[in-house]
Each structure stands twice: as C-alpha cells, then as structure tokens.
Amino acid sequence: MSGSHAPAGREQGNGFTLIELLVSMAVLALIVVLAATVVSMTSQTWTSGRNRIDNYSYARIVFDTLASDIYRAVVEEDLPNFAGAGSGLHFLSRVEVPGALRRATLVRYAWAPGGGSNNPIGLYRYAEPLGYGGSSGTNRVPFSRTAGATLPEPAATPDVVGPGVMAFDFRFVAADKSLGKVFKMPDTARTDPSATAAIEISLAILDDATLSLVESSGQLQEYLDVFQDAADNKSPAEEWKTNIAALTGPSRRGTRIYTRTISIPTPGR
C-alpha cells in the first residue's frame, strides 16, 4: 500500500520550521535597524542644515544692519569718531530713528549676556537721536577736537539685532591692511596708508538647540571664555577658530564664525 511522505526537514502542513522563523526575524530586525539608522542620519543632517541656515540668517541680519549704519557714519575732524566710553562699537550716523527729527544718531553695538526671555543673550543696538544746535549735553552732538575724546553712552533702550551671537568684536582696517583697535582719521584723498579705511566685524553664533545644551550643562561661562582677549592687531575671528577647535562636545560643532569688512565713509561726506 503506497502513501505520501512529507519532505525531509519539514512536517506535513504549510507552517515554517523554527530555524526559518529565527532567520526571518533576524533579517527583519536587521532591516528595522538599518531603516532606523537611515532615518536618524537624515534627521541629524536636516537639523544641522537648518541650524546652519539659522546661524547664517542671524549673521546676515547683523551685518546688513551694521553696514547700513556705518555707510551713513558721520566722519568729521571735530568729532570723536568711532570712540566710545564703554564697550562695543560707538559712532555717529545719519541713520533715521522713527519719530525723531534729528540730524545725527548716536549708535552703539554691544554684546550682552542677556537675562530672561525678553533679554536674550546676543548683540544689542542702541540708537539715540541727537541735534546739532545749542550747547553740548544731553541729545546734543558732542563736538570735540580733544585727543582721546569719546562719545557718550546712548540712553536709548536697546534692540536685540543678533540673537544667538555669542561674541562680537571689531578691528579697524588701515589702507595698508594692518589691523588695530584705534580709529585713525583718513584724509579726504585717502593718501595716508595707516589711516582707517574700513572696519572688520567678527561674529560667533551658536544655534538655539546647542545653546540650550550648553546652558543646561553649566558650561556657558567656560564656552564664552574662548572668545576673550583677542590681540588688537589680529582678526578676532581667526583666534576664535583656533580656540573653538580645542573644544569638545556640541558647542564645537554648533558654533559658526563669520566676518565682514565694511568701508568707512570719506571724511566730510
């Protein structure tokens, strides 16, 4: 009497053997791991790209605002030019302040550590309208030919123009390309090679997500210290890049350094 026999290694029916199930599960697990890895890498790449765009956008806003003010700067022999009593960059500009009928504006750019959501860490711009008439004092242009004379601190409430800016510095660029912290009045013909011809602005910007990580880890002050004490005759950006390269962790990857050189108007323009 003949009968049917199941193939070796498998019992009758349509089921799978234990070995086949284990192999299938292993392959499925591998596919899931690979898919998760691809998704994670794609997410990280997208986040990094978005942060770069955010940082560049912040830098561009700062540079464009600075350029607009500096291109309208009042450069005169009888004024303290680009010389402030406090930290930051001070100068007189013809930029208009809404609602103010003045002929000059005292402008100051200064970095501040911030404090609270209404005053974030970043670069702040002060703009106080001044007049030419009457005696010197509050709301008057501070005419002076005295060596070492400085512009007063503006009393206006500042606006944050650079959120996420972790460092701001500048160097005056002479016609011979040398750098320094002291403005030297150029002549109308610009024949003095040591006279100031432009300003080099340096910015260090950290994206919001990385800034939150640095603050939560208690390493903010340690991070800010890498931007201190740049030499007067060197570009701050170059020294910052060297210091940033020595850092570890997210602050190194999230920091972007930007520079722009902005020309100084011709005296008496």
Short mmCIF file of C-alpha atoms in Angstrom, two decimals, residues 95-207:
data_model
loop_
_atom_site.label_atom_id
_atom_site.label_comp_id
_atom_site.label_asym_id
_atom_site.label_seq_id
_atom_site.Cartn_x
_atom_site.Cartn_y
_atom_site.Cartn_z
CA VAL A 95 20.55 106.81 10.03
CA GLU A 96 17.00 107.90 10.83
CA VAL A 97 15.18 107.00 14.03
CA PRO A 98 11.37 106.72 13.60
CA GLY A 99 9.58 109.71 15.12
CA ALA A 100 12.78 111.72 15.68
CA LEU A 101 13.57 114.92 13.75
CA ARG A 102 17.32 114.87 14.33
CA ARG A 103 20.32 115.19 12.03
CA ALA A 104 22.53 112.61 13.69
CA THR A 105 22.08 109.44 15.67
CA LEU A 106 24.41 108.11 18.36
CA VAL A 107 24.75 104.38 17.60
CA ARG A 108 26.29 101.71 19.76
CA TYR A 109 26.60 97.98 19.16
CA ALA A 110 27.46 95.88 22.20
CA TRP A 111 27.24 92.23 23.21
CA ALA A 112 25.31 91.34 26.37
CA PRO A 113 24.83 88.05 28.26
CA GLY A 114 21.11 88.68 28.49
CA GLY A 115 18.75 87.71 31.26
CA GLY A 116 15.38 86.10 30.72
CA SER A 117 13.27 85.53 27.63
CA ASN A 118 12.80 89.27 26.99
CA ASN A 119 16.55 89.93 27.03
CA PRO A 120 18.25 87.01 25.28
CA ILE A 121 21.99 86.59 25.02
CA GLY A 122 23.19 88.32 21.87
CA LEU A 123 24.18 91.56 20.16
CA TYR A 124 22.26 94.73 21.00
CA ARG A 125 21.92 98.00 19.09
CA TYR A 126 21.40 101.36 20.80
CA ALA A 127 20.27 104.34 18.70
CA GLU A 128 19.75 107.78 20.26
CA PRO A 129 18.86 110.77 18.02
CA LEU A 130 20.97 113.89 18.59
CA GLY A 131 20.77 117.51 17.44
CA TYR A 132 23.47 119.98 16.37
CA GLY A 133 22.05 123.16 17.85
CA GLY A 134 22.57 124.57 21.34
CA SER A 135 25.20 123.69 23.92
CA SER A 136 26.70 120.25 24.22
CA GLY A 137 24.99 117.87 26.57
CA THR A 138 22.08 115.51 26.53
CA ASN A 139 20.71 114.99 22.99
CA ARG A 140 23.48 117.17 21.51
CA VAL A 141 26.26 116.14 19.16
CA PRO A 142 29.47 116.10 21.27
CA PHE A 143 31.80 118.27 19.16
CA SER A 144 35.41 117.95 20.27
CA ARG A 145 38.92 118.04 18.81
CA THR A 146 40.47 116.93 22.09
CA ALA A 147 42.70 113.88 21.74
CA GLY A 148 41.12 110.87 23.40
CA ALA A 149 37.61 112.38 23.43
CA THR A 150 34.88 109.75 23.43
CA LEU A 151 31.23 109.54 22.56
CA PRO A 152 28.76 109.29 25.47
CA GLU A 153 26.76 106.19 26.23
CA PRO A 154 23.38 106.31 24.45
CA ALA A 155 20.40 106.49 26.79
CA ALA A 156 18.03 104.78 24.35
CA THR A 157 16.56 101.36 25.11
CA PRO A 158 18.45 98.80 23.02
CA ASP A 159 17.04 96.36 20.49
CA VAL A 160 18.48 92.89 20.05
CA VAL A 161 19.72 92.61 16.45
CA GLY A 162 21.71 89.41 16.86
CA PRO A 163 20.07 86.68 18.95
CA GLY A 164 22.42 83.75 19.34
CA VAL A 165 25.51 85.94 18.91
CA MET A 166 27.99 84.61 21.47
CA ALA A 167 30.81 87.01 20.65
CA PHE A 168 31.15 90.35 18.83
CA ASP A 169 34.39 92.18 18.11
CA PHE A 170 35.85 94.51 15.52
CA ARG A 171 39.14 95.80 14.17
CA PHE A 172 39.81 98.95 12.20
CA VAL A 173 41.47 98.15 8.88
CA ALA A 174 44.07 100.63 7.62
CA ALA A 175 44.71 101.35 3.97
CA ASP A 176 47.86 99.19 4.24
CA LYS A 177 45.66 96.28 5.53
CA SER A 178 47.04 96.42 9.09
CA LEU A 179 44.55 95.92 11.94
CA GLY A 180 44.04 97.86 15.16
CA LYS A 181 41.52 98.90 17.80
CA VAL A 182 42.01 102.67 17.42
CA PHE A 183 40.37 104.69 14.66
CA LYS A 184 42.69 106.99 12.70
CA MET A 185 41.05 109.77 10.72
CA PRO A 186 41.72 109.43 6.97
CA ASP A 187 42.29 112.48 4.80
CA THR A 188 39.86 113.27 2.02
CA ALA A 189 42.23 111.92 -0.64
CA ARG A 190 42.98 108.82 1.48
CA THR A 191 46.74 109.11 0.94
CA ASP A 192 47.81 108.01 4.45
CA PRO A 193 48.42 104.22 4.40
CA SER A 194 48.00 103.96 8.18
CA ALA A 195 44.62 105.76 8.25
CA THR A 196 41.44 103.78 8.79
CA ALA A 197 39.72 102.64 5.60
CA ALA A 198 37.25 100.04 6.87
CA ILE A 199 36.03 98.03 9.85
CA GLU A 200 36.30 94.24 10.08
CA ILE A 201 33.39 92.79 12.06
CA SER A 202 33.68 89.33 13.66
CA LEU A 203 30.71 87.32 14.95
CA ALA A 204 30.46 83.94 16.69
CA ILE A 205 26.95 82.46 16.54
CA LEU A 206 25.55 79.38 18.27
CA ASP A 207 22.27 77.80 17.21
#
